[in-house]
PDB file of C-alpha atoms and ligand atoms in Angstrom:
ATOM      1  CA  MET A  17      -6.894-109.007  50.277  1.00  0.00           C
ATOM      2  CA  LEU A  18      -3.874-108.379  52.512  1.00  0.00           C
ATOM      3  CA  SER A  19      -0.541-107.529  50.769  1.00  0.00           C
ATOM      4  CA  ASP A  20       2.590-109.669  51.421  1.00  0.00           C
ATOM      5  CA  GLU A  21       3.877-106.802  53.620  1.00  0.00           C
ATOM      6  CA  GLU A  22       0.603-106.925  55.680  1.00  0.00           C
ATOM      7  CA  LEU A  23       0.698-110.697  55.967  1.00  0.00           C
ATOM      8  CA  ASN A  24       4.202-110.357  57.540  1.00  0.00           C
ATOM      9  CA  ARG A  25       3.392-107.257  59.660  1.00  0.00           C
ATOM     10  CA  TYR A  26       0.268-108.711  61.143  1.00  0.00           C
ATOM     11  CA  ALA A  27       1.444-112.343  61.290  1.00  0.00           C
ATOM     12  CA  ARG A  28       0.841-112.686  65.065  1.00  0.00           C
ATOM     13  CA  HIS A  29      -2.765-111.450  64.541  1.00  0.00           C
ATOM     14  CA  LEU A  30      -3.340-113.709  61.592  1.00  0.00           C
ATOM     15  CA  VAL A  31      -2.420-116.920  63.433  1.00  0.00           C
ATOM     16  CA  LEU A  32      -5.003-116.122  66.066  1.00  0.00           C
ATOM     17  CA  ARG A  33      -8.028-118.212  65.018  1.00  0.00           C
ATOM     18  CA  GLU A  34     -10.415-115.572  66.401  1.00  0.00           C
ATOM     19  CA  VAL A  35      -8.786-112.769  64.288  1.00  0.00           C
ATOM     20  CA  GLY A  36      -7.267-114.297  61.148  1.00  0.00           C
ATOM     21  CA  GLY A  37      -7.488-112.676  57.783  1.00  0.00           C
ATOM     22  CA  VAL A  38     -11.157-111.788  58.200  1.00  0.00           C
ATOM     23  CA  GLY A  39     -10.604-110.035  61.562  1.00  0.00           C
ATOM     24  CA  GLN A  40      -7.485-108.211  60.190  1.00  0.00           C
ATOM     25  CA  ALA A  41      -9.519-107.021  57.218  1.00  0.00           C
ATOM     26  CA  LYS A  42     -12.143-105.629  59.688  1.00  0.00           C
ATOM     27  CA  ILE A  43      -9.433-103.866  61.689  1.00  0.00           C
ATOM     28  CA  ARG A  44      -8.184-102.376  58.375  1.00  0.00           C
ATOM     29  CA  ARG A  45     -11.614-101.048  57.509  1.00  0.00           C
ATOM     30  CA  ALA A  46     -12.275 -99.445  60.916  1.00  0.00           C
ATOM     31  CA  ARG A  47     -12.016 -95.722  61.378  1.00  0.00           C
ATOM     32  CA  VAL A  48     -11.341 -94.589  64.970  1.00  0.00           C
ATOM     33  CA  LEU A  49     -11.365 -91.090  66.417  1.00  0.00           C
ATOM     34  CA  VAL A  50      -9.094 -90.665  69.494  1.00  0.00           C
ATOM     35  CA  VAL A  51     -10.137 -87.605  71.478  1.00  0.00           C
ATOM     36  CA  GLY A  52      -7.329 -86.274  73.649  1.00  0.00           C
ATOM     37  CA  ALA A  53      -3.679 -87.072  72.678  1.00  0.00           C
ATOM     38  CA  GLY A  54      -2.543 -87.388  76.357  1.00  0.00           C
ATOM     39  CA  GLY A  55      -1.707 -90.236  78.764  1.00  0.00           C
ATOM     40  CA  LEU A  56      -4.641 -92.330  77.590  1.00  0.00           C
ATOM     41  CA  GLY A  57      -4.791 -91.313  73.951  1.00  0.00           C
ATOM     42  CA  ASN A  58      -1.133 -92.020  73.373  1.00  0.00           C
ATOM     43  CA  PRO A  59      -1.204 -95.790  74.128  1.00  0.00           C
ATOM     44  CA  VAL A  60      -4.579 -96.098  72.389  1.00  0.00           C
ATOM     45  CA  ALA A  61      -3.227 -94.557  69.207  1.00  0.00           C
ATOM     46  CA  LEU A  62       0.063 -96.528  69.368  1.00  0.00           C
ATOM     47  CA  TYR A  63      -1.659 -99.898  69.663  1.00  0.00           C
ATOM     48  CA  LEU A  64      -4.312 -99.104  67.140  1.00  0.00           C
ATOM     49  CA  ALA A  65      -1.704 -97.941  64.573  1.00  0.00           C
ATOM     50  CA  ALA A  66       0.504-100.965  65.385  1.00  0.00           C
ATOM     51  CA  ALA A  67      -2.593-103.198  64.881  1.00  0.00           C
ATOM     52  CA  GLY A  68      -3.325-101.751  61.413  1.00  0.00           C
ATOM     53  CA  ILE A  69      -6.500 -99.743  62.031  1.00  0.00           C
ATOM     54  CA  GLY A  70      -7.575 -98.266  58.682  1.00  0.00           C
ATOM     55  CA  LYS A  71      -7.937 -94.657  59.677  1.00  0.00           C
ATOM     56  CA  LEU A  72      -6.922 -93.018  62.907  1.00  0.00           C
ATOM     57  CA  GLY A  73      -7.968 -89.482  63.876  1.00  0.00           C
ATOM     58  CA  LEU A  74      -6.413 -87.525  66.681  1.00  0.00           C
ATOM     59  CA  VAL A  75      -8.205 -84.566  68.231  1.00  0.00           C
ATOM     60  CA  ASP A  76      -6.247 -82.247  70.549  1.00  0.00           C
ATOM     61  CA  ASP A  77      -5.303 -78.507  70.441  1.00  0.00           C
ATOM     62  CA  ASP A  78      -2.537 -78.694  73.019  1.00  0.00           C
ATOM     63  CA  ALA A  79       1.280 -78.416  72.574  1.00  0.00           C
ATOM     64  CA  ILE A  80       3.661 -80.838  74.218  1.00  0.00           C
ATOM     65  CA  SER A  81       5.215 -79.744  77.526  1.00  0.00           C
ATOM     66  CA  LEU A  82       8.070 -81.358  79.523  1.00  0.00           C
ATOM     67  CA  SER A  83       5.622 -82.506  82.189  1.00  0.00           C
ATOM     68  CA  ASN A  84       3.699 -84.539  79.597  1.00  0.00           C
ATOM     69  CA  LEU A  85       6.550 -86.936  78.907  1.00  0.00           C
ATOM     70  CA  GLN A  86       6.243 -88.830  82.179  1.00  0.00           C
ATOM     71  CA  ARG A  87       3.237 -90.638  80.729  1.00  0.00           C
ATOM     72  CA  GLN A  88       2.641 -89.492  77.038  1.00  0.00           C
ATOM     73  CA  ILE A  89       4.816 -92.172  75.492  1.00  0.00           C
ATOM     74  CA  LEU A  90       4.124 -91.038  71.788  1.00  0.00           C
ATOM     75  CA  PHE A  91       6.390 -87.980  72.313  1.00  0.00           C
ATOM     76  CA  LYS A  92      10.057 -87.361  72.625  1.00  0.00           C
ATOM     77  CA  THR A  93      11.940 -84.672  74.526  1.00  0.00           C
ATOM     78  CA  ALA A  94      12.756 -82.933  71.232  1.00  0.00           C
ATOM     79  CA  ASP A  95       9.015 -82.628  70.514  1.00  0.00           C
ATOM     80  CA  ILE A  96       8.426 -80.137  73.373  1.00  0.00           C
ATOM     81  CA  GLY A  97       6.496 -77.154  72.046  1.00  0.00           C
ATOM     82  CA  ARG A  98       5.112 -78.920  68.977  1.00  0.00           C
ATOM     83  CA  LEU A  99       1.389 -79.656  68.613  1.00  0.00           C
ATOM     84  CA  LYS A 100       0.490 -83.023  70.109  1.00  0.00           C
ATOM     85  CA  VAL A 101      -1.492 -84.105  67.025  1.00  0.00           C
ATOM     86  CA  GLU A 102       1.375 -83.162  64.697  1.00  0.00           C
ATOM     87  CA  ALA A 103       4.136 -84.897  66.555  1.00  0.00           C
ATOM     88  CA  GLY A 104       1.776 -87.774  67.271  1.00  0.00           C
ATOM     89  CA  ALA A 105       0.774 -88.245  63.631  1.00  0.00           C
ATOM     90  CA  GLU A 106       4.403 -88.253  62.635  1.00  0.00           C
ATOM     91  CA  ALA A 107       5.320 -90.907  65.219  1.00  0.00           C
ATOM     92  CA  LEU A 108       2.266 -93.066  64.339  1.00  0.00           C
ATOM     93  CA  LYS A 109       3.104 -92.796  60.600  1.00  0.00           C
ATOM     94  CA  ALA A 110       6.675 -93.899  61.299  1.00  0.00           C
ATOM     95  CA  LEU A 111       5.376 -96.883  63.282  1.00  0.00           C
ATOM     96  CA  ASN A 112       2.957 -97.979  60.527  1.00  0.00           C
ATOM     97  CA  PRO A 113       2.915 -96.149  57.137  1.00  0.00           C
ATOM     98  CA  GLY A 114      -0.162 -98.233  56.128  1.00  0.00           C
ATOM     99  CA  VAL A 115      -2.429 -96.419  58.567  1.00  0.00           C
ATOM    100  CA  GLU A 116      -4.194 -93.199  57.437  1.00  0.00           C
ATOM    101  CA  ILE A 117      -3.615 -90.666  60.193  1.00  0.00           C
ATOM    102  CA  GLU A 118      -5.652 -87.507  60.397  1.00  0.00           C
ATOM    103  CA  ALA A 119      -4.522 -84.741  62.846  1.00  0.00           C
ATOM    104  CA  HIS A 120      -7.341 -82.451  64.062  1.00  0.00           C
ATOM    105  CA  ALA A 121      -5.668 -79.608  65.963  1.00  0.00           C
ATOM    106  CA  VAL A 122      -8.913 -78.365  67.366  1.00  0.00           C
ATOM    107  CA  ARG A 123     -10.730 -78.372  70.681  1.00  0.00           C
ATOM    108  CA  LEU A 124     -13.915 -80.521  70.455  1.00  0.00           C
ATOM    109  CA  THR A 125     -16.956 -78.293  70.477  1.00  0.00           C
ATOM    110  CA  ALA A 126     -20.742 -78.645  69.875  1.00  0.00           C
ATOM    111  CA  ALA A 127     -20.096 -76.788  66.549  1.00  0.00           C
ATOM    112  CA  ASN A 128     -17.533 -79.308  65.172  1.00  0.00           C
ATOM    113  CA  VAL A 129     -18.174 -82.629  66.917  1.00  0.00           C
ATOM    114  CA  MET A 130     -20.844 -84.005  64.502  1.00  0.00           C
ATOM    115  CA  ASP A 131     -18.700 -83.224  61.431  1.00  0.00           C
ATOM    116  CA  LEU A 132     -15.740 -84.956  63.102  1.00  0.00           C
ATOM    117  CA  LEU A 133     -17.737 -88.050  64.063  1.00  0.00           C
ATOM    118  CA  ALA A 134     -19.092 -88.408  60.478  1.00  0.00           C
ATOM    119  CA  GLY A 135     -15.644 -89.610  59.328  1.00  0.00           C
ATOM    120  CA  TYR A 136     -15.283 -92.305  62.005  1.00  0.00           C
ATOM    121  CA  ASP A 137     -16.973 -95.462  63.261  1.00  0.00           C
ATOM    122  CA  ILE A 138     -15.657 -95.807  66.749  1.00  0.00           C
ATOM    123  CA  VAL A 139     -14.648 -93.128  69.214  1.00  0.00           C
ATOM    124  CA  ALA A 140     -12.086 -93.437  72.040  1.00  0.00           C
ATOM    125  CA  ASP A 141     -12.447 -90.723  74.717  1.00  0.00           C
ATOM    126  CA  GLY A 142      -9.185 -90.027  76.478  1.00  0.00           C
ATOM    127  CA  SER A 143     -10.115 -86.417  77.363  1.00  0.00           C
ATOM    128  CA  ASP A 144      -9.329 -84.865  80.679  1.00  0.00           C
ATOM    129  CA  ASN A 145     -12.452 -82.823  81.348  1.00  0.00           C
ATOM    130  CA  PHE A 146     -16.124 -83.289  81.977  1.00  0.00           C
ATOM    131  CA  ALA A 147     -17.245 -80.795  79.350  1.00  0.00           C
ATOM    132  CA  THR A 148     -15.709 -82.943  76.557  1.00  0.00           C
ATOM    133  CA  ARG A 149     -16.799 -86.227  78.194  1.00  0.00           C
ATOM    134  CA  PHE A 150     -20.534 -85.162  78.262  1.00  0.00           C
ATOM    135  CA  LEU A 151     -20.381 -83.564  74.808  1.00  0.00           C
ATOM    136  CA  LEU A 152     -18.887 -86.705  73.308  1.00  0.00           C
ATOM    137  CA  ASN A 153     -21.468 -88.932  75.080  1.00  0.00           C
ATOM    138  CA  ASP A 154     -24.309 -86.914  73.778  1.00  0.00           C
ATOM    139  CA  ALA A 155     -22.815 -86.549  70.270  1.00  0.00           C
ATOM    140  CA  CYS A 156     -22.074 -90.335  69.993  1.00  0.00           C
ATOM    141  CA  PHE A 157     -25.655 -91.097  70.978  1.00  0.00           C
ATOM    142  CA  PHE A 158     -27.060 -88.764  68.259  1.00  0.00           C
ATOM    143  CA  ALA A 159     -24.484 -89.940  65.657  1.00  0.00           C
ATOM    144  CA  LYS A 160     -24.981 -93.635  66.662  1.00  0.00           C
ATOM    145  CA  ARG A 161     -21.244 -94.159  67.298  1.00  0.00           C
ATOM    146  CA  THR A 162     -19.724 -96.662  69.702  1.00  0.00           C
ATOM    147  CA  LEU A 163     -17.914 -94.813  72.461  1.00  0.00           C
ATOM    148  CA  VAL A 164     -15.040 -96.427  74.379  1.00  0.00           C
ATOM    149  CA  SER A 165     -14.345 -94.176  77.344  1.00  0.00           C
ATOM    150  CA  ALA A 166     -11.419 -94.222  79.792  1.00  0.00           C
ATOM    151  CA  ALA A 167     -10.437 -92.008  82.675  1.00  0.00           C
ATOM    152  CA  VAL A 168      -7.459 -92.095  85.043  1.00  0.00           C
ATOM    153  CA  THR A 169      -6.485 -90.083  88.112  1.00  0.00           C
ATOM    154  CA  GLU A 170      -3.740 -90.537  90.645  1.00  0.00           C
ATOM    155  CA  PHE A 171      -3.680 -94.355  90.974  1.00  0.00           C
ATOM    156  CA  GLU A 172      -7.153 -95.275  89.720  1.00  0.00           C
ATOM    157  CA  GLY A 173      -8.805 -95.802  86.389  1.00  0.00           C
ATOM    158  CA  GLN A 174     -12.216 -96.383  84.873  1.00  0.00           C
ATOM    159  CA  LEU A 175     -13.216 -97.979  81.481  1.00  0.00           C
ATOM    160  CA  ALA A 176     -16.583 -98.409  79.873  1.00  0.00           C
ATOM    161  CA  THR A 177     -18.062 -98.854  76.342  1.00  0.00           C
ATOM    162  CA  TYR A 178     -21.182 -96.980  75.488  1.00  0.00           C
ATOM    163  CA  LYS A 179     -23.424 -98.213  72.655  1.00  0.00           C
ATOM    164  CA  SER A 180     -26.410 -96.058  73.777  1.00  0.00           C
ATOM    165  CA  HIS A 181     -27.943 -96.113  70.323  1.00  0.00           C
ATOM    166  CA  GLU A 182     -28.479 -99.857  70.749  1.00  0.00           C
ATOM    167  CA  PRO A 183     -31.477-101.205  72.696  1.00  0.00           C
ATOM    168  CA  GLY A 184     -30.852-101.761  76.412  1.00  0.00           C
ATOM    169  CA  CYS A 185     -27.368-100.212  76.337  1.00  0.00           C
ATOM    170  CA  PRO A 186     -26.604 -97.319  78.757  1.00  0.00           C
ATOM    171  CA  CYS A 187     -24.849 -94.049  78.109  1.00  0.00           C
ATOM    172  CA  TYR A 188     -22.497 -92.073  80.326  1.00  0.00           C
ATOM    173  CA  ARG A 189     -25.449 -90.003  81.649  1.00  0.00           C
ATOM    174  CA  CYS A 190     -27.168 -93.205  82.893  1.00  0.00           C
ATOM    175  CA  LEU A 191     -24.203 -93.195  85.343  1.00  0.00           C
ATOM    176  CA  PHE A 192     -23.689 -89.493  85.838  1.00  0.00           C
ATOM    177  CA  PRO A 193     -26.739 -87.499  84.803  1.00  0.00           C
ATOM    178  CA  GLU A 194     -24.932 -84.136  84.803  1.00  0.00           C
ATOM    179  CA  PRO A 195     -21.303 -82.801  84.941  1.00  0.00           C
ATOM    180  CA  PRO A 196     -20.112 -81.932  88.431  1.00  0.00           C
ATOM    181  CA  PRO A 197     -20.155 -78.152  89.179  1.00  0.00           C
ATOM    182  CA  PRO A 198     -16.995 -76.553  87.746  1.00  0.00           C
ATOM    183  CA  GLY A 199     -14.130 -76.521  90.297  1.00  0.00           C
ATOM    184  CA  THR A 200     -15.464 -79.387  92.434  1.00  0.00           C
ATOM    185  CA  VAL A 201     -13.409 -82.090  90.802  1.00  0.00           C
ATOM    186  CA  ALA A 202      -9.637 -81.621  90.548  1.00  0.00           C
ATOM    187  CA  ASN A 203      -7.887 -82.397  87.245  1.00  0.00           C
ATOM    188  CA  CYS A 204      -4.756 -84.434  86.658  1.00  0.00           C
ATOM    189  CA  SER A 205      -2.411 -81.454  86.843  1.00  0.00           C
ATOM    190  CA  GLU A 206      -3.648 -80.772  90.407  1.00  0.00           C
ATOM    191  CA  THR A 207      -3.907 -84.401  91.682  1.00  0.00           C
ATOM    192  CA  GLY A 208      -1.145 -86.053  89.697  1.00  0.00           C
ATOM    193  CA  VAL A 209      -1.296 -89.453  87.884  1.00  0.00           C
ATOM    194  CA  LEU A 210       1.046 -92.379  87.900  1.00  0.00           C
ATOM    195  CA  GLY A 211       2.268 -92.563  84.288  1.00  0.00           C
ATOM    196  CA  ALA A 212       2.132 -96.357  83.960  1.00  0.00           C
ATOM    197  CA  ALA A 213      -1.501 -96.388  85.367  1.00  0.00           C
ATOM    198  CA  ALA A 214      -2.504 -94.228  82.445  1.00  0.00           C
ATOM    199  CA  GLY A 215      -0.651 -96.690  80.220  1.00  0.00           C
ATOM    200  CA  VAL A 216      -2.677 -99.593  81.648  1.00  0.00           C
ATOM    201  CA  MET A 217      -5.971 -97.839  81.120  1.00  0.00           C
ATOM    202  CA  GLY A 218      -5.004 -96.609  77.638  1.00  0.00           C
ATOM    203  CA  SER A 219      -3.856-100.112  76.635  1.00  0.00           C
ATOM    204  CA  LEU A 220      -7.135-101.593  77.889  1.00  0.00           C
ATOM    205  CA  GLN A 221      -9.036 -98.912  76.017  1.00  0.00           C
ATOM    206  CA  GLY A 222      -7.173 -99.602  72.791  1.00  0.00           C
ATOM    207  CA  LEU A 223      -7.893-103.287  73.219  1.00  0.00           C
ATOM    208  CA  GLU A 224     -11.614-102.664  73.692  1.00  0.00           C
ATOM    209  CA  VAL A 225     -11.612-100.536  70.490  1.00  0.00           C
ATOM    210  CA  LEU A 226      -9.869-103.386  68.644  1.00  0.00           C
ATOM    211  CA  LYS A 227     -12.482-105.894  69.923  1.00  0.00           C
ATOM    212  CA  GLU A 228     -15.293-103.603  68.715  1.00  0.00           C
ATOM    213  CA  ALA A 229     -13.546-103.161  65.315  1.00  0.00           C
ATOM    214  CA  ALA A 230     -12.870-106.894  64.779  1.00  0.00           C
ATOM    215  CA  GLY A 231     -15.959-108.201  66.528  1.00  0.00           C
ATOM    216  CA  LEU A 232     -13.901-110.132  69.079  1.00  0.00           C
ATOM    217  CA  GLY A 233     -15.131-111.536  72.322  1.00  0.00           C
ATOM    218  CA  THR A 234     -17.477-109.776  74.651  1.00  0.00           C
ATOM    219  CA  GLY A 235     -17.266-105.967  74.870  1.00  0.00           C
ATOM    220  CA  LEU A 236     -17.779-103.705  77.832  1.00  0.00           C
ATOM    221  CA  ALA A 237     -21.158-102.297  76.878  1.00  0.00           C
ATOM    222  CA  GLY A 238     -23.370-102.235  79.906  1.00  0.00           C
ATOM    223  CA  LYS A 239     -20.430-102.738  82.172  1.00  0.00           C
ATOM    224  CA  ILE A 240     -17.725-100.536  83.920  1.00  0.00           C
ATOM    225  CA  LEU A 241     -14.285-101.635  84.824  1.00  0.00           C
ATOM    226  CA  THR A 242     -12.415-100.025  87.657  1.00  0.00           C
ATOM    227  CA  TYR A 243      -8.722-100.377  88.277  1.00  0.00           C
ATOM    228  CA  LYS A 244      -6.813 -99.598  91.474  1.00  0.00           C
ATOM    229  CA  ALA A 245      -3.158 -99.645  90.706  1.00  0.00           C
ATOM    230  CA  LEU A 246      -1.878 -99.601  94.337  1.00  0.00           C
ATOM    231  CA  SER A 247      -3.651-102.848  95.184  1.00  0.00           C
ATOM    232  CA  THR A 248      -3.611-104.206  91.564  1.00  0.00           C
ATOM    233  CA  ASP A 249      -7.405-104.516  91.843  1.00  0.00           C
ATOM    234  CA  PHE A 250      -9.551-104.904  88.711  1.00  0.00           C
ATOM    235  CA  ARG A 251     -13.309-104.935  89.162  1.00  0.00           C
ATOM    236  CA  ILE A 252     -16.214-105.112  86.682  1.00  0.00           C
ATOM    237  CA  ALA A 253     -19.635-103.894  87.723  1.00  0.00           C
ATOM    238  CA  ARG A 254     -22.807-103.965  85.702  1.00  0.00           C
ATOM    239  CA  LEU A 255     -23.916-100.537  84.386  1.00  0.00           C
ATOM    240  CA  PRO A 256     -27.675-100.680  83.713  1.00  0.00           C
ATOM    241  CA  LYS A 257     -29.484 -98.404  81.402  1.00  0.00           C
ATOM    242  CA  ASP A 258     -31.509 -95.721  83.288  1.00  0.00           C
ATOM    243  CA  PRO A 259     -34.991 -95.592  81.759  1.00  0.00           C
ATOM    244  CA  GLY A 260     -35.241 -92.030  83.149  1.00  0.00           C
ATOM    245  CA  CYS A 261     -31.981 -90.929  81.443  1.00  0.00           C
ATOM    246  CA  ALA A 262     -32.422 -87.437  79.989  1.00  0.00           C
ATOM    247  CA  LEU A 263     -30.531 -88.465  76.825  1.00  0.00           C
ATOM    248  CA  CYS A 264     -31.158 -92.190  76.080  1.00  0.00           C
ATOM    249  CA  GLY A 265     -34.176 -92.867  78.362  1.00  0.00           C
ATOM    250  CA  THR A 266     -37.859 -93.357  77.460  1.00  0.00           C
ATOM    251  CA  ALA A 267     -38.760 -89.684  77.663  1.00  0.00           C
ATOM    252  CA  PRO A 268     -35.630 -87.761  76.749  1.00  0.00           C
ATOM    253  CA  THR A 269     -35.260 -84.013  77.450  1.00  0.00           C
ATOM    254  CA  ILE A 270     -31.884 -83.681  75.740  1.00  0.00           C
ATOM    255  CA  THR A 271     -32.624 -83.820  72.022  1.00  0.00           C
ATOM    256  CA  ASP A 272     -29.730 -81.860  70.570  1.00  0.00           C
ATOM    257  CA  LEU A 273     -26.276 -80.396  71.593  1.00  0.00           C
ATOM    258  CA  SER A 274     -27.551 -76.913  72.399  1.00  0.00           C
ATOM    259  CA  ARG A 275     -26.820 -77.219  76.094  1.00  0.00           C
ATOM    260  CA  HIS A 276     -23.085 -77.606  75.221  1.00  0.00           C
ATOM    261  CA  GLY A 277     -22.890 -73.937  74.118  1.00  0.00           C
TER     262      GLY A 277
HETATM  263 ZN1   ZN B 315     -28.382 -92.729  79.210  1.00  0.00          ZN
END
């Protein structure tokens, strides 16, 4: 049952026939782990906290710097130097005290990822490096967790939902079998990123997480959305499962997280 305060706070969700009290209760039961408290993770966490997600975990070991504030809208100038997950948890708690926020001030590793995933149902990847992206993909497959993954660089973004533990649904490795060699792909500090483009992708990512949590509409599993901000171009392509995938294919060669060191 929703309290009087919740009936009022979520009134605009509750009048939506597709959400209603049943959908809002599902949102309240959902536990979401947001990996990376940056340009993507910030809007994801803000919208999920505002929407009344039951439990929200933030994973990041970075401190806030001045150059983050151009796109990381969870933080204020006075937060510079603080841990992102601490300042973030405080801001999210202030937005919605009804949401349980867990701050994990760690870097995601093969040693801690399975323990972290155990406490959550849905994972939102907003990380900025391939090592974390592949580790999360593999770990979510083994832990049978839905992974909503976004990426943004310069003026372009990508978004996909991976349910590789479900029949016929691809994983990230079905698209990219292996990480690119270190140093061959520039990161956001080298290439730059338009702050609001990260906001678009993070908002879409938060929305897909909400849809998964509340069972709304059609998700993005088996599809990939690309966004080009300069031409305002959204495209959705099919992302088929690769039967030869080393992780989720018919004869897997990746059977644990040992390759992640
Ligand atoms: Zn796969």
